[in-house]
Amino acid sequence: MTFGEQPAYLRVAGDLRKKIVNGSLPPHTRLPSQARIREEYGVSDTVALEARKVLMAEGLVEGRSGSGTYVRERPVPRPIARSGYRPAGGATPFRQEQADGEVRGTWESSSEQAEASGAVAERLDIRAGDRVMCTKYVFREAGEAMMLSTSWEPLAVTGRTPVMLPEEGPLGGMGVVERMAAIDVVVDNVTEEVGARPGLAEELQALGGVPGHVVLVVQRTYYASGRPVETADVVIPADRYRVAYHLPVK
Amino acid sequence: MTFGEQPAYLRVAGDLRKKIVNGSLPPHTRLPSQARIREEYGVSDTVALEARKVLMAEGLVEGRSGSGTYVRERPVPRPIARSGYRPAGGATPFRQEQADGEVRGTWESSSEQAEASGAVAERLDIRAGDRVMCTKYVFREAGEAMMLSTSWEPLAVTGRTPVMLPEEGPLGGMGVVERMAAIDVVVDNVTEEVGARPGLAEELQALGGVPGHVVLVVQRTYYASGRPVETADVVIPADRYRVAYHLPVK
DNA sequence: TCGAATTTGTGCGTATGTATC
DNA sequence: GGATACATACGCACAAATTCG
């Protein structure tokens, strides 16, 4: 069926895309079902399916099983404030947000001991294989996952103290800075390195995204007197959020 | 074939991904052909194809028609320091880097007057259509483009002053802070919002990337006494660089 | 230089499971 | 319950690019 131009599924996807961006198919409307696409464009089931997949990978539409394929709202990515640490009310990234009065969030977490991998060991300035407490978080906003985080703390710092488990005890969920303060470790510095890459299927499934979507990855490390005491990888869907810093000059 | 767990194509993709990240399938090696995947995992052609597509969308592998599917090289992205402003020696992002003794860079630029678009006007807190000086930069490291930047300055601030053109006159190329200081505008704050998206074909051509690569976009705005005096979009290839911040806590 | 084999990319038809309406 | 629609899966076919003898 081709005579020198682009594949059929790209042609169909392109036509539907045009209707979406020019407003002829506004957000929340259903686009033609696979069967109707097949008829309207005179293509096979596979082509119709593949065309829908292209638009889904671009984040323009979202398939709801049993219901239809719907045009997504294209949110302007919202900034997530990360300008250092704010003492008021706690210190997880979420608590920062809540202090801004902009986000109402919840989170789940699970911790387990592990041995530091080479990369983590380097970031924590310990030896690979040293014991660390590894905690995985899922942060939700209005019930929707918006951020994944994996943190590592050297057990050489927190081991055999009340704050060994980040989310348990009286200081559970209070954030790194307070928890460390409780064991007389004064956190005074933090570095954040922001990168980006295509999200892994596993991550995007948790974040409600689609394979191929871009995620921001923040590698954050807290320091006390020059020694790293916690490091974390924060994974954020880039189509919905930006990472915002506010810095003084000079 | 399913009995309650994840789809077959994700299982296959997951297994191949594991072999890639743990080094059992190092960069530049070919992964099993579709036919071999079909045999080895006991799945159909469709599943093998779909699994390869997942890995391609994740940027882990790249398909070469007629040849095979190859594991991509994943360079460790290097940090670009952006921790506020450092007075020593100048103030373009590059000069910051040079102060660190890590990068030797050159840059080109071209300026022209323009009318502020709605988005730029909002960032500069002016009216859409107001005159601005728009300057485009290409930063190179060792001759290779590593960063694109487009900056906007309200002519209401710099117009009819010696620093109207960022890269000319005695303060040419000296950076926003010094140039503004020369006309008694004291820059005291900066916000940076880091986002990410697939690079545009035009950008990736300038940066020497391939279509589909991810770029980081930093929206930076300088403020003087609460008034925006410059804003810029900085585009950075995410496979080669990260954006690094260093912040005090408390 | 030629040609055969391999491999990816695209496309078709169909079947089944499952969620939604 | 029945109809609709998406998601996954199987098997097949062919074109274009590449590889290799």
Coordinates of C-alpha atoms (C1' of nucleotides) in Angstrom, one line a residue:
Chain A
M1 CA 0.0 0.0 0.0
T2 CA 3.0 2.3 0.2
F3 CA 4.3 4.2 -2.8
G4 CA 7.4 6.0 -1.5
E5 CA 6.1 8.0 1.4
Q6 CA 5.7 7.4 5.1
P7 CA 4.2 4.4 6.8
A8 CA 0.5 4.1 7.0
Y9 CA 0.3 4.2 10.8
L10 CA 2.3 7.5 10.8
R11 CA 0.0 9.0 8.2
V12 CA -3.1 8.1 10.3
A13 CA -1.4 9.3 13.5
G14 CA -0.4 12.5 11.8
D15 CA -3.9 13.2 10.7
L16 CA -5.3 12.6 14.2
R17 CA -2.5 14.6 15.8
K18 CA -3.4 17.6 13.6
K19 CA -7.1 17.4 14.7
I20 CA -5.9 17.3 18.3
V21 CA -3.5 20.3 18.2
N22 CA -5.8 22.5 16.1
G23 CA -8.6 22.0 18.6
S24 CA -10.8 20.0 16.4
L25 CA -10.5 17.2 18.9
P26 CA -10.4 19.1 22.3
P27 CA -9.2 17.5 25.6
H28 CA -11.4 14.9 27.2
T29 CA -13.1 14.0 23.9
R30 CA -12.9 10.4 22.6
L31 CA -11.2 9.8 19.4
P32 CA -12.6 7.3 16.9
S33 CA -12.4 3.7 18.1
Q34 CA -10.0 1.3 16.5
A35 CA -12.8 -0.1 14.4
R36 CA -13.9 3.3 13.2
I37 CA -10.4 4.4 12.3
R38 CA -10.1 1.2 10.3
E39 CA -13.1 2.2 8.3
E40 CA -12.5 5.9 8.0
Y41 CA -9.0 5.6 6.8
G42 CA -9.3 2.3 5.0
V43 CA -6.6 0.6 7.0
S44 CA -6.2 -2.6 8.9
D45 CA -6.7 -3.1 12.6
T46 CA -3.0 -3.2 13.2
V47 CA -2.4 0.2 11.6
A48 CA -5.2 1.7 13.6
L49 CA -3.7 0.2 16.8
E50 CA -0.2 1.4 15.9
A51 CA -1.4 4.9 15.2
R52 CA -3.1 5.1 18.5
K53 CA 0.1 3.9 20.2
V54 CA 2.1 6.6 18.5
L55 CA -0.2 9.3 20.0
M56 CA -0.1 7.6 23.4
A57 CA 3.7 7.5 23.3
E58 CA 3.6 11.2 22.6
G59 CA 1.4 11.7 25.6
L60 CA -1.4 13.3 23.5
V61 CA -4.0 10.7 24.2
E62 CA -4.7 8.1 26.9
G63 CA -6.3 4.7 26.3
R64 CA -8.9 3.6 28.8
S65 CA -9.6 -0.1 28.5
G66 CA -13.2 -0.9 27.7
S67 CA -14.1 2.8 27.3
G68 CA -12.1 4.5 24.6
T69 CA -9.1 6.6 23.7
Y70 CA -9.3 10.1 25.1
V71 CA -7.5 13.3 24.3
R72 CA -5.4 14.3 27.3
E73 CA -5.1 17.7 28.8
R74 CA -1.7 19.0 28.1
P75 CA -0.7 20.5 31.4
V76 CA 1.9 23.2 31.6
P77 CA 4.5 21.6 33.7
R78 CA 4.2 22.9 37.2
P79 CA 7.3 23.8 39.2
I80 CA 8.2 21.8 42.2
A81 CA 10.0 24.1 44.7
R82 CA 13.4 22.7 45.8
S83 CA 15.1 25.8 46.9
G84 CA 17.0 24.4 49.8
Y85 CA 15.5 23.4 53.1
R86 CA 12.6 25.0 54.8
P87 CA 12.3 24.5 58.5
A88 CA 8.6 25.1 58.8
G89 CA 6.6 21.9 59.3
G90 CA 9.0 19.2 58.1
A91 CA 11.4 18.5 55.4
T92 CA 10.4 15.9 52.9
P93 CA 10.0 17.5 49.5
F94 CA 6.3 17.1 50.0
R95 CA 6.3 19.0 53.2
Q96 CA 8.1 21.8 51.5
E97 CA 5.3 21.9 49.0
Q98 CA 2.6 21.8 51.6
A99 CA 4.3 24.8 53.3
D100 CA 3.8 26.6 50.0
G101 CA 0.1 25.8 50.3
E102 CA 0.1 24.4 46.8
V103 CA 0.1 20.7 47.1
R104 CA -1.8 18.3 49.3
G105 CA 0.1 15.1 49.2
T106 CA 0.4 11.7 50.7
W107 CA 3.2 9.1 50.4
E108 CA 4.0 5.5 51.0
S109 CA 7.4 4.0 51.8
S110 CA 9.2 0.8 52.5
S111 CA 12.7 0.4 53.9
E112 CA 15.2 -2.4 53.9
Q113 CA 18.8 -2.9 54.6
A114 CA 21.1 -3.4 51.7
E115 CA 24.7 -3.3 50.6
A116 CA 25.8 -0.1 48.9
S117 CA 26.4 -0.5 45.2
G118 CA 29.5 1.1 43.6
A119 CA 27.6 4.2 42.5
V120 CA 25.8 4.7 45.8
A121 CA 29.0 4.1 47.8
E122 CA 30.7 6.8 45.8
R123 CA 28.0 9.3 46.5
L124 CA 28.0 8.5 50.2
D125 CA 31.8 8.4 50.3
I126 CA 31.8 4.9 51.8
R127 CA 33.0 1.5 50.5
A128 CA 31.0 -0.6 48.1
G129 CA 29.3 -3.3 50.1
D130 CA 28.9 -1.3 53.3
R131 CA 25.5 -1.6 54.9
V132 CA 23.0 1.1 54.0
M133 CA 19.3 1.7 54.8
C134 CA 17.5 1.8 51.4
T135 CA 14.0 3.4 51.4
K136 CA 11.7 3.6 48.5
Y137 CA 8.9 6.3 48.4
V138 CA 5.9 6.9 46.2
F139 CA 4.6 10.4 46.5
R140 CA 1.0 11.1 45.5
E141 CA -0.9 14.3 44.8
A142 CA -4.6 14.0 44.8
G143 CA -4.2 10.2 44.7
E144 CA -2.0 10.3 41.5
A145 CA 1.6 9.3 41.8
M146 CA 3.8 12.3 40.9
M147 CA 7.2 11.4 42.2
L148 CA 9.3 8.3 43.0
S149 CA 12.2 8.5 45.3
T150 CA 14.9 6.0 46.5
S151 CA 17.1 7.1 49.3
W152 CA 20.2 5.6 50.9
E153 CA 21.6 6.3 54.3
P154 CA 24.8 4.7 55.7
L155 CA 24.1 2.5 58.7
A156 CA 27.4 3.7 60.0
V157 CA 25.6 7.0 60.7
T158 CA 22.0 5.9 61.7
G159 CA 22.6 2.3 62.8
R160 CA 21.5 1.5 66.4
T161 CA 19.8 4.9 66.7
P162 CA 16.1 5.7 67.0
V163 CA 16.0 7.2 63.5
M164 CA 17.5 4.2 61.7
L165 CA 14.1 3.7 59.9
P166 CA 13.1 7.0 58.2
E167 CA 9.4 6.4 58.5
E168 CA 9.1 4.9 61.9
G169 CA 9.3 6.1 65.5
P170 CA 8.5 9.5 66.9
L171 CA 10.4 11.3 64.1
G172 CA 8.9 9.1 61.3
G173 CA 8.5 11.0 58.1
M174 CA 10.1 14.1 59.5
G175 CA 12.7 14.5 56.9
V176 CA 16.4 13.9 56.8
V177 CA 17.5 17.2 58.5
E178 CA 15.4 16.8 61.6
R179 CA 16.1 13.1 61.9
M180 CA 19.8 13.7 61.7
A181 CA 19.5 16.5 64.1
A182 CA 18.0 14.1 66.6
I183 CA 21.2 12.1 66.7
D184 CA 23.4 15.2 66.7
V185 CA 24.3 15.2 63.0
V186 CA 24.0 18.7 61.7
V187 CA 23.1 18.7 58.1
D188 CA 24.4 21.9 56.6
N189 CA 24.6 21.4 52.8
V190 CA 22.9 19.7 50.0
T191 CA 23.7 19.1 46.4
E192 CA 21.2 18.4 43.7
E193 CA 22.1 17.2 40.2
V194 CA 19.2 17.3 37.8
G195 CA 19.3 15.0 34.8
A196 CA 16.8 13.5 32.4
R197 CA 16.2 10.4 30.4
P198 CA 13.4 8.3 29.0
G199 CA 11.6 6.6 31.9
L200 CA 11.8 2.9 32.4
A201 CA 8.6 0.9 31.9
E202 CA 8.5 0.1 35.6
E203 CA 8.8 3.8 36.6
L204 CA 6.3 5.0 34.1
Q205 CA 3.8 2.4 35.1
A206 CA 4.0 3.7 38.7
L207 CA 3.8 7.3 37.6
G208 CA 0.8 6.7 35.3
G209 CA 2.8 7.4 32.2
V210 CA 3.5 5.6 29.0
P211 CA 6.8 3.9 27.8
G212 CA 9.0 6.5 26.2
H213 CA 8.0 9.4 28.3
V214 CA 10.7 11.6 29.7
V215 CA 11.5 11.7 33.4
L216 CA 13.6 14.1 35.4
V217 CA 16.1 12.5 37.8
V218 CA 17.3 14.5 40.8
Q219 CA 20.3 13.1 42.6
R220 CA 20.3 14.7 45.9
T221 CA 22.9 14.4 48.6
Y222 CA 22.8 15.8 52.1
Y223 CA 26.1 16.7 53.8
A224 CA 27.0 17.2 57.5
S225 CA 30.3 19.0 57.9
G226 CA 31.4 17.8 54.5
R227 CA 30.4 14.2 55.1
P228 CA 27.5 12.7 53.0
V229 CA 24.8 11.4 55.3
E230 CA 22.0 10.7 52.8
T231 CA 21.6 10.5 49.1
A232 CA 18.5 9.9 47.0
D233 CA 17.3 9.5 43.4
V234 CA 14.1 11.4 42.8
V235 CA 12.2 10.5 39.6
I236 CA 9.7 13.0 38.3
P237 CA 7.6 12.9 35.1
A238 CA 8.8 15.8 33.0
D239 CA 5.5 16.3 31.1
R240 CA 3.9 17.4 34.4
Y241 CA 6.5 19.0 36.5
R242 CA 9.6 21.1 36.5
V243 CA 12.2 21.4 39.3
A244 CA 12.5 25.0 40.6
Y245 CA 15.4 26.6 42.4
H246 CA 15.6 30.1 43.9
L247 CA 19.0 31.3 44.7
P248 CA 20.6 34.5 45.9
V249 CA 23.1 36.2 43.7
K250 CA 26.6 37.0 45.1
Chain B
M1 CA -0.7 -17.7 28.6
T2 CA -1.3 -15.2 31.4
F3 CA -2.2 -16.2 34.9
G4 CA -2.4 -13.0 36.7
E5 CA 1.0 -11.4 36.3
Q6 CA 2.5 -8.9 33.9
P7 CA 2.3 -9.1 30.1
A8 CA 4.7 -11.3 28.3
Y9 CA 6.4 -8.5 26.3
L10 CA 7.2 -6.7 29.6
R11 CA 8.6 -9.9 31.1
V12 CA 10.9 -10.4 28.1
A13 CA 11.8 -6.7 28.0
G14 CA 12.6 -6.8 31.7
D15 CA 14.9 -9.8 31.3
L16 CA 16.8 -8.2 28.5
R17 CA 17.0 -4.9 30.4
K18 CA 18.5 -6.7 33.3
K19 CA 21.2 -8.2 31.1
I20 CA 21.9 -4.7 29.7
V21 CA 22.2 -2.8 33.0
N22 CA 24.3 -5.5 34.7
G23 CA 26.8 -5.5 31.9
S24 CA 26.0 -9.0 30.6
L25 CA 25.1 -7.2 27.4
P26 CA 27.7 -4.4 27.1
P27 CA 27.4 -1.4 24.8
H28 CA 27.7 -2.0 21.1
T29 CA 26.8 -5.7 21.3
R30 CA 23.9 -7.0 19.4
L31 CA 21.0 -8.4 21.3
P32 CA 19.3 -11.6 20.2
S33 CA 17.3 -11.2 16.9
Q34 CA 13.6 -11.2 17.0
A35 CA 13.7 -14.8 15.8
R36 CA 16.1 -15.9 18.5
I37 CA 14.1 -14.1 21.2
R38 CA 11.0 -15.9 20.0
E39 CA 12.8 -19.2 20.4
E40 CA 14.7 -18.5 23.7
Y41 CA 11.6 -17.2 25.5
G42 CA 9.1 -19.3 23.8
V43 CA 7.0 -16.3 22.7
S44 CA 5.5 -15.2 19.5
D45 CA 6.9 -12.8 16.9
T46 CA 4.7 -10.0 18.2
V47 CA 5.9 -10.3 21.7
A48 CA 9.5 -10.3 20.7
L49 CA 8.9 -7.2 18.6
E50 CA 7.0 -5.4 21.3
A51 CA 9.7 -6.2 23.8
R52 CA 12.3 -4.6 21.6
K53 CA 10.1 -1.6 21.1
V54 CA 10.0 -1.1 24.9
L55 CA 13.8 -1.1 25.1
M56 CA 14.0 1.3 22.2
A57 CA 11.6 3.7 23.7
E58 CA 13.7 3.6 26.9
G59 CA 16.7 4.6 24.9
L60 CA 18.7 1.5 26.0
V61 CA 19.0 0.0 22.5
E62 CA 18.8 1.2 18.9
G63 CA 17.5 -0.8 16.0
R64 CA 19.5 -0.9 12.8
S65 CA 17.4 -2.1 9.9
G66 CA 18.9 -5.2 8.2
S67 CA 21.7 -5.5 10.8
G68 CA 20.4 -5.9 14.3
T69 CA 19.4 -4.3 17.6
Y70 CA 22.4 -2.9 19.4
V71 CA 23.0 -1.8 23.0
R72 CA 23.6 1.9 23.2
E73 CA 26.5 3.5 24.9
R74 CA 25.4 5.4 27.9
P75 CA 27.9 8.1 28.8
V76 CA 27.8 9.2 32.4
P77 CA 26.4 12.7 32.2
R78 CA 28.7 15.3 33.6
P79 CA 27.5 17.9 36.0
I80 CA 27.4 21.5 34.9
A81 CA 27.7 23.7 38.0
R82 CA 24.9 26.3 38.3
S83 CA 25.1 27.0 42.0
G84 CA 24.2 30.7 42.0
Y85 CA 26.6 33.3 40.8
R86 CA 30.3 33.4 41.4
P87 CA 32.0 36.8 41.1
A88 CA 35.4 35.5 40.1
G89 CA 36.2 36.2 36.5
G90 CA 32.9 36.7 34.9
A91 CA 29.4 35.4 35.0
T92 CA 28.2 33.4 32.0
P93 CA 27.6 29.8 32.9
F94 CA 30.7 29.1 31.0
R95 CA 32.8 31.4 33.1
Q96 CA 31.5 29.7 36.1
E97 CA 32.8 26.4 34.7
Q98 CA 36.1 27.9 33.9
A99 CA 36.4 29.2 37.4
D100 CA 36.1 25.6 38.4
G101 CA 39.0 24.8 36.1
E102 CA 36.9 22.0 34.6
V103 CA 35.8 23.3 31.2
R104 CA 37.5 25.3 28.5
G105 CA 34.8 26.7 26.4
T106 CA 34.0 29.2 23.6
W107 CA 30.8 30.7 22.5
E108 CA 29.1 32.5 19.7
S109 CA 26.2 34.8 19.9
S110 CA 23.9 37.0 17.9
S111 CA 21.5 39.6 19.1
E112 CA 18.5 41.3 17.7
Q113 CA 15.6 43.4 18.9
A114 CA 12.2 41.8 19.0
E115 CA 8.8 42.0 20.6
A116 CA 8.2 40.0 23.7
S117 CA 5.9 37.0 23.1
G118 CA 3.3 36.3 25.7
A119 CA 5.4 33.7 27.5
V120 CA 8.5 35.9 27.6
A121 CA 6.5 38.9 28.6
E122 CA 5.1 37.0 31.6
R123 CA 8.5 35.9 32.7
L124 CA 9.8 39.5 32.5
D125 CA 6.7 41.0 34.0
I126 CA 6.2 43.3 31.0
R127 CA 3.5 43.5 28.4
A128 CA 3.4 41.3 25.3
G129 CA 4.7 43.3 22.4
D130 CA 7.2 45.3 24.5
R131 CA 10.6 45.6 22.9
V132 CA 13.3 43.2 24.2
M133 CA 16.8 42.4 23.2
C134 CA 16.9 38.7 22.2
T135 CA 20.3 37.0 22.1
K136 CA 21.0 33.5 21.0
Y137 CA 24.1 31.7 22.1
V138 CA 25.9 28.5 21.1
F139 CA 28.4 27.3 23.8
R140 CA 31.1 24.9 22.7
E141 CA 33.4 22.7 24.7
A142 CA 36.4 21.5 22.8
G143 CA 34.7 22.7 19.6
E144 CA 31.6 20.6 20.3
A145 CA 28.3 22.3 21.0
M146 CA 27.1 21.5 24.4
M147 CA 24.6 24.1 25.2
L148 CA 22.2 26.4 23.5
S149 CA 20.8 29.5 25.1
T150 CA 18.3 32.2 24.2
S151 CA 18.1 35.2 26.4
W152 CA 15.7 38.1 26.6
E153 CA 16.3 41.5 28.2
P154 CA 13.7 44.3 28.4
L155 CA 14.9 47.3 26.5
A156 CA 13.1 49.3 29.1
V157 CA 16.1 48.3 31.3
T158 CA 19.1 48.3 29.0
G159 CA 17.9 50.5 26.1
R160 CA 20.1 53.5 25.4
T161 CA 22.8 52.2 27.7
P162 CA 26.3 50.9 26.9
V163 CA 25.3 47.4 27.8
M164 CA 22.3 47.1 25.5
L165 CA 24.1 44.6 23.4
P166 CA 25.3 41.7 25.7
E167 CA 28.3 40.8 23.7
E168 CA 29.6 44.2 22.6
G169 CA 31.4 47.2 24.2
P170 CA 33.8 47.1 27.1
L171 CA 31.6 44.8 29.1
G172 CA 30.9 42.5 26.2
G173 CA 30.5 38.9 27.4
M174 CA 30.8 39.8 31.0
G175 CA 27.6 38.3 32.1
V176 CA 24.3 39.6 33.2
V177 CA 25.3 40.6 36.7
E178 CA 28.2 42.8 35.8
R179 CA 26.5 44.4 32.9
M180 CA 23.5 45.3 35.0
A181 CA 25.8 46.5 37.7
A182 CA 27.4 48.9 35.2
I183 CA 24.1 50.6 34.8
D184 CA 23.3 50.6 38.5
V185 CA 20.9 47.7 38.4
V186 CA 21.8 45.4 41.3
V187 CA 20.9 41.8 40.5
D188 CA 20.2 40.0 43.7
N189 CA 18.2 36.9 42.9
V190 CA 17.8 34.2 40.3
T191 CA 15.3 31.5 39.7
E192 CA 16.0 28.4 37.6
E193 CA 13.3 26.0 36.6
V194 CA 14.6 22.7 35.1
G195 CA 12.4 20.8 32.8
A196 CA 13.0 18.1 30.1
R197 CA 11.5 17.0 26.9
P198 CA 12.5 15.3 23.6
G199 CA 14.8 17.6 21.7
L200 CA 13.5 19.4 18.6
A201 CA 15.2 18.3 15.4
E202 CA 16.7 21.8 15.0
E203 CA 18.2 21.7 18.5
L204 CA 19.6 18.3 18.2
Q205 CA 21.2 19.1 15.0
A206 CA 23.0 22.0 16.6
L207 CA 24.0 19.9 19.6
G208 CA 25.1 16.9 17.5
G209 CA 22.5 14.6 18.8
V210 CA 20.1 12.2 17.1
P211 CA 16.4 12.6 16.8
G212 CA 14.5 11.4 19.9
H213 CA 17.3 12.4 22.3
V214 CA 16.2 14.1 25.5
V215 CA 17.2 17.7 26.4
L216 CA 17.1 19.6 29.6
V217 CA 15.6 23.0 29.5
V218 CA 16.5 25.5 32.2
Q219 CA 14.4 28.6 32.4
R220 CA 16.5 31.1 34.2
T221 CA 15.4 34.6 35.3
Y222 CA 17.5 37.2 37.0
Y223 CA 15.9 39.7 39.4
A224 CA 16.9 43.1 40.7
S225 CA 14.9 44.2 43.7
G226 CA 12.1 41.8 42.7
R227 CA 12.0 43.0 39.1
P228 CA 13.0 40.6 36.4
V229 CA 15.8 42.0 34.3
E230 CA 16.8 39.0 32.2
T231 CA 15.3 35.6 31.4
A232 CA 16.8 32.8 29.3
D233 CA 16.0 29.3 28.0
V234 CA 19.1 27.1 28.2
V235 CA 18.9 23.8 26.2
I236 CA 21.3 21.0 27.3
P237 CA 21.6 17.5 25.9
A238 CA 20.6 15.2 28.8
D239 CA 22.7 12.3 27.7
R240 CA 25.9 14.2 28.3
Y241 CA 25.2 16.6 31.0
R242 CA 23.4 17.2 34.3
V243 CA 22.6 20.5 36.0
A244 CA 24.2 20.8 39.4
Y245 CA 23.1 22.9 42.4
H246 CA 24.8 23.4 45.7
L247 CA 22.7 24.8 48.4
P248 CA 23.1 25.6 52.1
V249 CA 20.6 24.0 54.4
K250 CA 18.6 26.1 56.8
Chain C
dT1 C1' 30.3 -8.3 -8.4
dC2 C1' 26.7 -11.0 -7.5
dG3 C1' 23.5 -13.3 -4.7
dA4 C1' 21.7 -15.6 -0.7
dA5 C1' 20.7 -15.3 4.1
dT6 C1' 19.6 -12.6 8.0
dT7 C1' 17.3 -8.8 10.3
dT8 C1' 14.5 -5.0 11.1
dG9 C1' 10.4 -2.5 10.0
dT10 C1' 5.8 -2.5 8.4
dG11 C1' 1.4 -4.4 7.6
dC12 C1' -2.6 -7.9 7.6
dG13 C1' -6.1 -11.0 9.8
dT14 C1' -7.6 -13.1 13.7
dA15 C1' -8.4 -14.6 18.5
dT16 C1' -8.9 -13.8 23.4
dG17 C1' -9.1 -11.4 27.9
dT18 C1' -11.0 -7.8 30.4
dA19 C1' -12.7 -3.3 31.6
dT20 C1' -16.4 -0.1 30.9
dC21 C1' -20.9 1.3 29.7
Chain D
dG1 C1' -26.2 -9.5 30.7
dG2 C1' -24.9 -7.8 26.4
dA3 C1' -22.4 -4.6 23.5
dT4 C1' -18.4 -1.9 22.9
dA5 C1' -13.5 -1.0 23.1
dC6 C1' -9.0 -1.4 24.5
dA7 C1' -4.9 -4.6 25.4
dT8 C1' -2.4 -8.5 24.5
dA9 C1' -1.1 -12.2 21.7
dC10 C1' -0.4 -15.5 17.7
dG11 C1' 1.0 -16.3 12.9
dC12 C1' 2.1 -14.8 8.6
dA13 C1' 3.8 -11.9 4.6
dC14 C1' 6.8 -8.7 2.4
dA15 C1' 10.0 -4.7 1.5
dA16 C1' 14.4 -2.6 2.6
dA17 C1' 18.8 -2.7 4.5
dT18 C1' 22.7 -5.2 5.8
dT19 C1' 26.1 -8.9 6.0
dC20 C1' 28.8 -12.3 4.2
dG21 C1' 30.5 -15.9 1.3

